[in-house]
């Protein structure tokens, strides 16, 4: 899971794309104040490779690169 810390209740958009920019998955979560575990099911549909997870909460954007083995 991705850990996300929210200062208030807010909607968080999680987009996962491959390195060519192709969108693999989109998810929306409601984050509560404090640390949240954002979970998405990628196990069966995601081939081995490097991906980028983009989080957007309406005012800030965060990105993290990860490798699926």
PDB file of N, CA, C and O in Angstrom:
ATOM      1  N   UNK A   1       0.834  -1.207   0.000  1.00  0.00           N
ATOM      2  CA  UNK A   1       0.000   0.000   0.000  1.00  0.00           C
ATOM      3  C   UNK A   1       0.868   1.257   0.000  1.00  0.00           C
ATOM      4  O   UNK A   1       2.003   1.246   0.478  1.00  0.00           O
ATOM      5  N   UNK A   2       0.315   2.326  -0.517  1.00  0.00           N
ATOM      6  CA  UNK A   2       0.960   3.635  -0.427  1.00  0.00           C
ATOM      7  C   UNK A   2       0.458   4.308   0.839  1.00  0.00           C
ATOM      8  O   UNK A   2      -0.740   4.299   1.120  1.00  0.00           O
ATOM      9  N   UNK A   3       1.367   4.880   1.594  1.00  0.00           N
ATOM     10  CA  UNK A   3       0.984   5.607   2.807  1.00  0.00           C
ATOM     11  C   UNK A   3       0.846   7.090   2.460  1.00  0.00           C
ATOM     12  O   UNK A   3       1.706   7.663   1.806  1.00  0.00           O
ATOM     13  N   UNK A   4      -0.251   7.682   2.912  1.00  0.00           N
ATOM     14  CA  UNK A   4      -0.541   9.085   2.639  1.00  0.00           C
ATOM     15  C   UNK A   4      -1.038   9.721   3.924  1.00  0.00           C
ATOM     16  O   UNK A   4      -1.949   9.197   4.566  1.00  0.00           O
ATOM     17  N   UNK A   5      -0.435  10.841   4.306  1.00  0.00           N
ATOM     18  CA  UNK A   5      -0.840  11.551   5.511  1.00  0.00           C
ATOM     19  C   UNK A   5      -1.690  12.750   5.128  1.00  0.00           C
ATOM     20  O   UNK A   5      -1.250  13.610   4.358  1.00  0.00           O
ATOM     21  N   UNK A   6      -2.896  12.798   5.661  1.00  0.00           N
ATOM     22  CA  UNK A   6      -3.829  13.890   5.369  1.00  0.00           C
ATOM     23  C   UNK A   6      -4.029  14.746   6.612  1.00  0.00           C
ATOM     24  O   UNK A   6      -4.084  14.229   7.723  1.00  0.00           O
ATOM     25  N   UNK A   7      -4.144  16.039   6.403  1.00  0.00           N
ATOM     26  CA  UNK A   7      -4.394  16.944   7.528  1.00  0.00           C
ATOM     27  C   UNK A   7      -5.889  17.082   7.809  1.00  0.00           C
ATOM     28  O   UNK A   7      -6.291  17.509   8.889  1.00  0.00           O
ATOM     29  N   UNK A   8      -6.725  16.707   6.832  1.00  0.00           N
ATOM     30  CA  UNK A   8      -8.177  16.755   6.986  1.00  0.00           C
ATOM     31  C   UNK A   8      -8.786  15.692   6.074  1.00  0.00           C
ATOM     32  O   UNK A   8      -8.092  15.091   5.260  1.00  0.00           O
ATOM     33  N   UNK A   9     -10.082  15.473   6.194  1.00  0.00           N
ATOM     34  CA  UNK A   9     -10.756  14.546   5.292  1.00  0.00           C
ATOM     35  C   UNK A   9     -10.727  15.136   3.885  1.00  0.00           C
ATOM     36  O   UNK A   9     -11.087  16.298   3.690  1.00  0.00           O
ATOM     37  N   UNK A  10     -10.265  14.350   2.919  1.00  0.00           N
ATOM     38  CA  UNK A  10     -10.125  14.849   1.557  1.00  0.00           C
ATOM     39  C   UNK A  10     -10.158  13.701   0.553  1.00  0.00           C
ATOM     40  O   UNK A  10      -9.864  12.563   0.904  1.00  0.00           O
ATOM     41  N   UNK A  11     -10.537  14.031  -0.670  1.00  0.00           N
ATOM     42  CA  UNK A  11     -10.502  13.053  -1.753  1.00  0.00           C
ATOM     43  C   UNK A  11      -9.097  13.060  -2.343  1.00  0.00           C
ATOM     44  O   UNK A  11      -8.524  14.118  -2.608  1.00  0.00           O
ATOM     45  N   UNK A  12      -8.541  11.861  -2.518  1.00  0.00           N
ATOM     46  CA  UNK A  12      -7.207  11.694  -3.099  1.00  0.00           C
ATOM     47  C   UNK A  12      -7.353  10.862  -4.366  1.00  0.00           C
ATOM     48  O   UNK A  12      -7.994   9.812  -4.358  1.00  0.00           O
ATOM     49  N   UNK A  13      -6.784  11.352  -5.454  1.00  0.00           N
ATOM     50  CA  UNK A  13      -6.811  10.650  -6.728  1.00  0.00           C
ATOM     51  C   UNK A  13      -5.460   9.956  -6.911  1.00  0.00           C
ATOM     52  O   UNK A  13      -4.418  10.590  -6.785  1.00  0.00           O
ATOM     53  N   UNK A  14      -5.496   8.665  -7.197  1.00  0.00           N
ATOM     54  CA  UNK A  14      -4.290   7.877  -7.435  1.00  0.00           C
ATOM     55  C   UNK A  14      -4.325   7.374  -8.868  1.00  0.00           C
ATOM     56  O   UNK A  14      -5.246   6.643  -9.251  1.00  0.00           O
ATOM     57  N   UNK A  15      -3.355   7.808  -9.674  1.00  0.00           N
ATOM     58  CA  UNK A  15      -3.237   7.368 -11.061  1.00  0.00           C
ATOM     59  C   UNK A  15      -1.929   6.620 -11.215  1.00  0.00           C
ATOM     60  O   UNK A  15      -0.880   7.104 -10.804  1.00  0.00           O
ATOM     61  N   UNK A  16      -1.983   5.454 -11.836  1.00  0.00           N
ATOM     62  CA  UNK A  16      -0.784   4.651 -12.072  1.00  0.00           C
ATOM     63  C   UNK A  16      -0.557   4.579 -13.568  1.00  0.00           C
ATOM     64  O   UNK A  16      -1.484   4.236 -14.325  1.00  0.00           O
ATOM     65  N   UNK A  17       0.658   4.925 -13.984  1.00  0.00           N
ATOM     66  CA  UNK A  17       0.989   4.906 -15.404  1.00  0.00           C
ATOM     67  C   UNK A  17       2.326   4.203 -15.608  1.00  0.00           C
ATOM     68  O   UNK A  17       3.119   4.064 -14.687  1.00  0.00           O
ATOM     69  N   UNK A  18       2.549   3.748 -16.852  1.00  0.00           N
ATOM     70  CA  UNK A  18       3.853   3.170 -17.169  1.00  0.00           C
ATOM     71  C   UNK A  18       4.799   4.305 -17.557  1.00  0.00           C
ATOM     72  O   UNK A  18       4.406   5.481 -17.587  1.00  0.00           O
ATOM     73  N   UNK A  19       6.039   3.984 -17.850  1.00  0.00           N
ATOM     74  CA  UNK A  19       7.039   5.026 -18.126  1.00  0.00           C
ATOM     75  C   UNK A  19       6.795   5.748 -19.447  1.00  0.00           C
ATOM     76  O   UNK A  19       7.325   6.836 -19.658  1.00  0.00           O
ATOM     77  N   UNK A  20       5.975   5.180 -20.324  1.00  0.00           N
ATOM     78  CA  UNK A  20       5.640   5.870 -21.572  1.00  0.00           C
ATOM     79  C   UNK A  20       4.485   6.849 -21.374  1.00  0.00           C
ATOM     80  O   UNK A  20       4.121   7.571 -22.298  1.00  0.00           O
ATOM     81  N   UNK A  21       3.898   6.868 -20.170  1.00  0.00           N
ATOM     82  CA  UNK A  21       2.801   7.779 -19.869  1.00  0.00           C
ATOM     83  C   UNK A  21       1.427   7.165 -20.034  1.00  0.00           C
ATOM     84  O   UNK A  21       0.417   7.830 -19.797  1.00  0.00           O
ATOM     85  N   UNK A  22       1.356   5.920 -20.448  1.00  0.00           N
ATOM     86  CA  UNK A  22       0.068   5.246 -20.635  1.00  0.00           C
ATOM     87  C   UNK A  22      -0.578   4.983 -19.279  1.00  0.00           C
ATOM     88  O   UNK A  22       0.026   4.393 -18.388  1.00  0.00           O
ATOM     89  N   UNK A  23      -1.826   5.441 -19.116  1.00  0.00           N
ATOM     90  CA  UNK A  23      -2.552   5.259 -17.862  1.00  0.00           C
ATOM     91  C   UNK A  23      -2.920   3.790 -17.695  1.00  0.00           C
ATOM     92  O   UNK A  23      -3.510   3.178 -18.578  1.00  0.00           O
ATOM     93  N   UNK A  24      -2.549   3.209 -16.554  1.00  0.00           N
ATOM     94  CA  UNK A  24      -2.826   1.811 -16.253  1.00  0.00           C
ATOM     95  C   UNK A  24      -4.072   1.690 -15.384  1.00  0.00           C
ATOM     96  O   UNK A  24      -4.918   0.842 -15.600  1.00  0.00           O
ATOM     97  N   UNK A  25      -4.180   2.574 -14.398  1.00  0.00           N
ATOM     98  CA  UNK A  25      -5.290   2.479 -13.448  1.00  0.00           C
ATOM     99  C   UNK A  25      -5.545   3.829 -12.805  1.00  0.00           C
ATOM    100  O   UNK A  25      -4.612   4.592 -12.552  1.00  0.00           O
ATOM    101  N   UNK A  26      -6.821   4.111 -12.525  1.00  0.00           N
ATOM    102  CA  UNK A  26      -7.224   5.318 -11.798  1.00  0.00           C
ATOM    103  C   UNK A  26      -8.064   4.889 -10.603  1.00  0.00           C
ATOM    104  O   UNK A  26      -8.921   4.019 -10.727  1.00  0.00           O
ATOM    105  N   UNK A  27      -7.789   5.504  -9.453  1.00  0.00           N
ATOM    106  CA  UNK A  27      -8.551   5.220  -8.237  1.00  0.00           C
ATOM    107  C   UNK A  27      -8.786   6.521  -7.482  1.00  0.00           C
ATOM    108  O   UNK A  27      -7.932   7.400  -7.486  1.00  0.00           O
ATOM    109  N   UNK A  28      -9.918   6.621  -6.815  1.00  0.00           N
ATOM    110  CA  UNK A  28     -10.219   7.736  -5.922  1.00  0.00           C
ATOM    111  C   UNK A  28     -10.437   7.173  -4.527  1.00  0.00           C
ATOM    112  O   UNK A  28     -11.091   6.140  -4.363  1.00  0.00           O
ATOM    113  N   UNK A  29      -9.868   7.850  -3.545  1.00  0.00           N
ATOM    114  CA  UNK A  29      -9.978   7.440  -2.148  1.00  0.00           C
ATOM    115  C   UNK A  29     -10.434   8.627  -1.315  1.00  0.00           C
ATOM    116  O   UNK A  29     -10.132   9.770  -1.650  1.00  0.00           O
ATOM    117  N   UNK A  30     -11.118   8.350  -0.217  1.00  0.00           N
ATOM    118  CA  UNK A  30     -11.406   9.382   0.774  1.00  0.00           C
ATOM    119  C   UNK A  30     -10.426   9.170   1.912  1.00  0.00           C
ATOM    120  O   UNK A  30     -10.463   8.147   2.595  1.00  0.00           O
ATOM    121  N   UNK A  31      -9.506  10.115   2.080  1.00  0.00           N
ATOM    122  CA  UNK A  31      -8.492  10.034   3.129  1.00  0.00           C
ATOM    123  C   UNK A  31      -9.006  10.738   4.384  1.00  0.00           C
ATOM    124  O   UNK A  31      -9.576  11.827   4.306  1.00  0.00           O
ATOM    125  N   UNK A  32      -8.807  10.113   5.498  1.00  0.00           N
ATOM    126  CA  UNK A  32      -9.165  10.684   6.808  1.00  0.00           C
ATOM    127  C   UNK A  32      -7.942  11.383   7.392  1.00  0.00           C
ATOM    128  O   UNK A  32      -6.815  11.099   6.995  1.00  0.00           O
ATOM    129  N   UNK A  33      -8.119  12.284   8.360  1.00  0.00           N
ATOM    130  CA  UNK A  33      -6.961  12.918   8.984  1.00  0.00           C
ATOM    131  C   UNK A  33      -6.020  11.876   9.586  1.00  0.00           C
ATOM    132  O   UNK A  33      -6.463  10.904  10.191  1.00  0.00           O
ATOM    133  N   UNK A  34      -4.727  12.051   9.352  1.00  0.00           N
ATOM    134  CA  UNK A  34      -3.730  11.096   9.835  1.00  0.00           C
ATOM    135  C   UNK A  34      -3.176  10.269   8.690  1.00  0.00           C
ATOM    136  O   UNK A  34      -3.331  10.609   7.521  1.00  0.00           O
ATOM    137  N   UNK A  35      -2.550   9.144   9.035  1.00  0.00           N
ATOM    138  CA  UNK A  35      -1.916   8.284   8.038  1.00  0.00           C
ATOM    139  C   UNK A  35      -2.954   7.335   7.438  1.00  0.00           C
ATOM    140  O   UNK A  35      -3.710   6.696   8.174  1.00  0.00           O
ATOM    141  N   UNK A  36      -2.991   7.264   6.120  1.00  0.00           N
ATOM    142  CA  UNK A  36      -3.913   6.407   5.384  1.00  0.00           C
ATOM    143  C   UNK A  36      -3.115   5.430   4.532  1.00  0.00           C
ATOM    144  O   UNK A  36      -2.093   5.794   3.948  1.00  0.00           O
ATOM    145  N   UNK A  37      -3.578   4.193   4.445  1.00  0.00           N
ATOM    146  CA  UNK A  37      -3.011   3.196   3.532  1.00  0.00           C
ATOM    147  C   UNK A  37      -3.883   3.156   2.292  1.00  0.00           C
ATOM    148  O   UNK A  37      -5.058   2.773   2.367  1.00  0.00           O
ATOM    149  N   UNK A  38      -3.333   3.579   1.166  1.00  0.00           N
ATOM    150  CA  UNK A  38      -4.074   3.551  -0.097  1.00  0.00           C
ATOM    151  C   UNK A  38      -3.730   2.254  -0.804  1.00  0.00           C
ATOM    152  O   UNK A  38      -2.592   2.025  -1.190  1.00  0.00           O
ATOM    153  N   UNK A  39      -4.719   1.392  -0.969  1.00  0.00           N
ATOM    154  CA  UNK A  39      -4.493   0.067  -1.557  1.00  0.00           C
ATOM    155  C   UNK A  39      -5.233  -0.044  -2.885  1.00  0.00           C
ATOM    156  O   UNK A  39      -6.365   0.375  -3.015  1.00  0.00           O
ATOM    157  N   UNK A  40      -4.546  -0.644  -3.838  1.00  0.00           N
ATOM    158  CA  UNK A  40      -5.152  -0.925  -5.131  1.00  0.00           C
ATOM    159  C   UNK A  40      -4.706  -2.312  -5.579  1.00  0.00           C
ATOM    160  O   UNK A  40      -3.629  -2.757  -5.201  1.00  0.00           O
ATOM    161  N   UNK A  41      -5.522  -2.987  -6.334  1.00  0.00           N
ATOM    162  CA  UNK A  41      -5.205  -4.342  -6.756  1.00  0.00           C
ATOM    163  C   UNK A  41      -4.501  -4.322  -8.111  1.00  0.00           C
ATOM    164  O   UNK A  41      -5.126  -4.057  -9.133  1.00  0.00           O
ATOM    165  N   UNK A  42      -3.211  -4.569  -8.108  1.00  0.00           N
ATOM    166  CA  UNK A  42      -2.430  -4.582  -9.338  1.00  0.00           C
ATOM    167  C   UNK A  42      -1.833  -5.950  -9.630  1.00  0.00           C
ATOM    168  O   UNK A  42      -1.160  -6.124 -10.637  1.00  0.00           O
ATOM    169  N   UNK A  43      -2.064  -6.906  -8.773  1.00  0.00           N
ATOM    170  CA  UNK A  43      -1.322  -8.169  -8.841  1.00  0.00           C
ATOM    171  C   UNK A  43      -1.501  -8.922 -10.150  1.00  0.00           C
ATOM    172  O   UNK A  43      -0.528  -9.359 -10.752  1.00  0.00           O
ATOM    173  N   UNK A  44      -2.709  -9.096 -10.623  1.00  0.00           N
ATOM    174  CA  UNK A  44      -2.914  -9.921 -11.803  1.00  0.00           C
ATOM    175  C   UNK A  44      -2.780  -9.183 -13.120  1.00  0.00           C
ATOM    176  O   UNK A  44      -2.393  -9.749 -14.130  1.00  0.00           O
ATOM    177  N   UNK A  45      -3.088  -7.891 -13.128  1.00  0.00           N
ATOM    178  CA  UNK A  45      -3.180  -7.165 -14.386  1.00  0.00           C
ATOM    179  C   UNK A  45      -1.912  -6.411 -14.769  1.00  0.00           C
ATOM    180  O   UNK A  45      -1.823  -5.896 -15.872  1.00  0.00           O
ATOM    181  N   UNK A  46      -0.948  -6.356 -13.891  1.00  0.00           N
ATOM    182  CA  UNK A  46       0.221  -5.518 -14.126  1.00  0.00           C
ATOM    183  C   UNK A  46       1.445  -6.353 -14.467  1.00  0.00           C
ATOM    184  O   UNK A  46       1.919  -7.118 -13.642  1.00  0.00           O
ATOM    185  N   UNK A  47       1.956  -6.226 -15.699  1.00  0.00           N
ATOM    186  CA  UNK A  47       3.170  -6.966 -16.056  1.00  0.00           C
ATOM    187  C   UNK A  47       4.386  -6.441 -15.298  1.00  0.00           C
ATOM    188  O   UNK A  47       4.381  -5.320 -14.785  1.00  0.00           O
ATOM    189  N   UNK A  48       5.426  -7.243 -15.242  1.00  0.00           N
ATOM    190  CA  UNK A  48       6.679  -6.827 -14.629  1.00  0.00           C
ATOM    191  C   UNK A  48       7.173  -5.560 -15.314  1.00  0.00           C
ATOM    192  O   UNK A  48       7.121  -5.435 -16.532  1.00  0.00           O
ATOM    193  N   UNK A  49       7.635  -4.589 -14.520  1.00  0.00           N
ATOM    194  CA  UNK A  49       8.152  -3.353 -15.100  1.00  0.00           C
ATOM    195  C   UNK A  49       8.195  -2.225 -14.090  1.00  0.00           C
ATOM    196  O   UNK A  49       7.924  -2.412 -12.908  1.00  0.00           O
ATOM    197  N   UNK A  50       8.513  -1.036 -14.589  1.00  0.00           N
ATOM    198  CA  UNK A  50       8.616   0.166 -13.768  1.00  0.00           C
ATOM    199  C   UNK A  50       7.410   1.059 -14.034  1.00  0.00           C
ATOM    200  O   UNK A  50       7.021   1.261 -15.188  1.00  0.00           O
ATOM    201  N   UNK A  51       6.838   1.607 -12.975  1.00  0.00           N
ATOM    202  CA  UNK A  51       5.615   2.388 -13.063  1.00  0.00           C
ATOM    203  C   UNK A  51       5.733   3.642 -12.204  1.00  0.00           C
ATOM    204  O   UNK A  51       6.608   3.745 -11.351  1.00  0.00           O
ATOM    205  N   UNK A  52       4.806   4.563 -12.424  1.00  0.00           N
ATOM    206  CA  UNK A  52       4.747   5.792 -11.638  1.00  0.00           C
ATOM    207  C   UNK A  52       3.354   5.905 -11.028  1.00  0.00           C
ATOM    208  O   UNK A  52       2.349   5.782 -11.735  1.00  0.00           O
ATOM    209  N   UNK A  53       3.308   6.123  -9.724  1.00  0.00           N
ATOM    210  CA  UNK A  53       2.057   6.376  -9.022  1.00  0.00           C
ATOM    211  C   UNK A  53       1.987   7.873  -8.744  1.00  0.00           C
ATOM    212  O   UNK A  53       2.895   8.443  -8.145  1.00  0.00           O
ATOM    213  N   UNK A  54       0.930   8.520  -9.235  1.00  0.00           N
ATOM    214  CA  UNK A  54       0.715   9.952  -9.022  1.00  0.00           C
ATOM    215  C   UNK A  54      -0.472  10.138  -8.095  1.00  0.00           C
ATOM    216  O   UNK A  54      -1.563   9.612  -8.348  1.00  0.00           O
ATOM    217  N   UNK A  55      -0.261  10.879  -7.015  1.00  0.00           N
ATOM    218  CA  UNK A  55      -1.316  11.223  -6.069  1.00  0.00           C
ATOM    219  C   UNK A  55      -1.628  12.702  -6.205  1.00  0.00           C
ATOM    220  O   UNK A  55      -0.710  13.534  -6.279  1.00  0.00           O
ATOM    221  N   UNK A  56      -2.913  13.037  -6.223  1.00  0.00           N
ATOM    222  CA  UNK A  56      -3.317  14.439  -6.300  1.00  0.00           C
ATOM    223  C   UNK A  56      -4.477  14.643  -5.334  1.00  0.00           C
ATOM    224  O   UNK A  56      -5.443  13.886  -5.367  1.00  0.00           O
ATOM    225  N   UNK A  57      -4.347  15.640  -4.454  1.00  0.00           N
ATOM    226  CA  UNK A  57      -5.388  15.858  -3.460  1.00  0.00           C
ATOM    227  C   UNK A  57      -6.199  17.133  -3.701  1.00  0.00           C
ATOM    228  O   UNK A  57      -6.924  17.583  -2.835  1.00  0.00           O
ATOM    229  N   UNK A  58      -6.054  17.723  -4.869  1.00  0.00           N
ATOM    230  CA  UNK A  58      -6.785  18.948  -5.184  1.00  0.00           C
ATOM    231  C   UNK A  58      -5.902  20.174  -5.154  1.00  0.00           C
ATOM    232  O   UNK A  58      -6.148  21.142  -5.857  1.00  0.00           O
ATOM    233  N   UNK A  59      -4.838  20.141  -4.351  1.00  0.00           N
ATOM    234  CA  UNK A  59      -3.926  21.283  -4.290  1.00  0.00           C
ATOM    235  C   UNK A  59      -2.464  20.871  -4.403  1.00  0.00           C
ATOM    236  O   UNK A  59      -1.632  21.685  -4.766  1.00  0.00           O
ATOM    237  N   UNK A  60      -2.154  19.621  -4.089  1.00  0.00           N
ATOM    238  CA  UNK A  60      -0.769  19.147  -4.148  1.00  0.00           C
ATOM    239  C   UNK A  60      -0.697  17.865  -4.969  1.00  0.00           C
ATOM    240  O   UNK A  60      -1.643  17.084  -5.000  1.00  0.00           O
ATOM    241  N   UNK A  61       0.462  17.674  -5.626  1.00  0.00           N
ATOM    242  CA  UNK A  61       0.690  16.463  -6.417  1.00  0.00           C
ATOM    243  C   UNK A  61       1.959  15.787  -5.913  1.00  0.00           C
ATOM    244  O   UNK A  61       2.963  16.435  -5.662  1.00  0.00           O
ATOM    245  N   UNK A  62       1.890  14.469  -5.771  1.00  0.00           N
ATOM    246  CA  UNK A  62       3.027  13.670  -5.333  1.00  0.00           C
ATOM    247  C   UNK A  62       3.215  12.531  -6.326  1.00  0.00           C
ATOM    248  O   UNK A  62       2.244  11.959  -6.814  1.00  0.00           O
ATOM    249  N   UNK A  63       4.459  12.180  -6.607  1.00  0.00           N
ATOM    250  CA  UNK A  63       4.750  11.072  -7.511  1.00  0.00           C
ATOM    251  C   UNK A  63       5.783  10.158  -6.885  1.00  0.00           C
ATOM    252  O   UNK A  63       6.690  10.615  -6.203  1.00  0.00           O
ATOM    253  N   UNK A  64       5.627   8.854  -7.145  1.00  0.00           N
ATOM    254  CA  UNK A  64       6.595   7.880  -6.686  1.00  0.00           C
ATOM    255  C   UNK A  64       6.739   6.824  -7.776  1.00  0.00           C
ATOM    256  O   UNK A  64       5.765   6.420  -8.401  1.00  0.00           O
ATOM    257  N   UNK A  65       7.963   6.440  -8.042  1.00  0.00           N
ATOM    258  CA  UNK A  65       8.245   5.409  -9.024  1.00  0.00           C
ATOM    259  C   UNK A  65       8.387   4.077  -8.293  1.00  0.00           C
ATOM    260  O   UNK A  65       8.987   4.016  -7.226  1.00  0.00           O
ATOM    261  N   UNK A  66       7.843   2.998  -8.875  1.00  0.00           N
ATOM    262  CA  UNK A  66       7.975   1.686  -8.252  1.00  0.00           C
ATOM    263  C   UNK A  66       8.186   0.624  -9.327  1.00  0.00           C
ATOM    264  O   UNK A  66       7.884   0.829 -10.502  1.00  0.00           O
ATOM    265  N   UNK A  67       8.717  -0.511  -8.889  1.00  0.00           N
ATOM    266  CA  UNK A  67       9.011  -1.627  -9.787  1.00  0.00           C
ATOM    267  C   UNK A  67       8.164  -2.821  -9.365  1.00  0.00           C
ATOM    268  O   UNK A  67       8.169  -3.202  -8.194  1.00  0.00           O
ATOM    269  N   UNK A  68       7.457  -3.399 -10.325  1.00  0.00           N
ATOM    270  CA  UNK A  68       6.742  -4.645 -10.073  1.00  0.00           C
ATOM    271  C   UNK A  68       7.590  -5.782 -10.605  1.00  0.00           C
ATOM    272  O   UNK A  68       7.987  -5.775 -11.755  1.00  0.00           O
ATOM    273  N   UNK A  69       7.885  -6.737  -9.741  1.00  0.00           N
ATOM    274  CA  UNK A  69       8.735  -7.874 -10.144  1.00  0.00           C
ATOM    275  C   UNK A  69       7.907  -9.113 -10.332  1.00  0.00           C
ATOM    276  O   UNK A  69       6.863  -9.273  -9.824  1.00  0.00           O
TER     277      UNK A  69
END
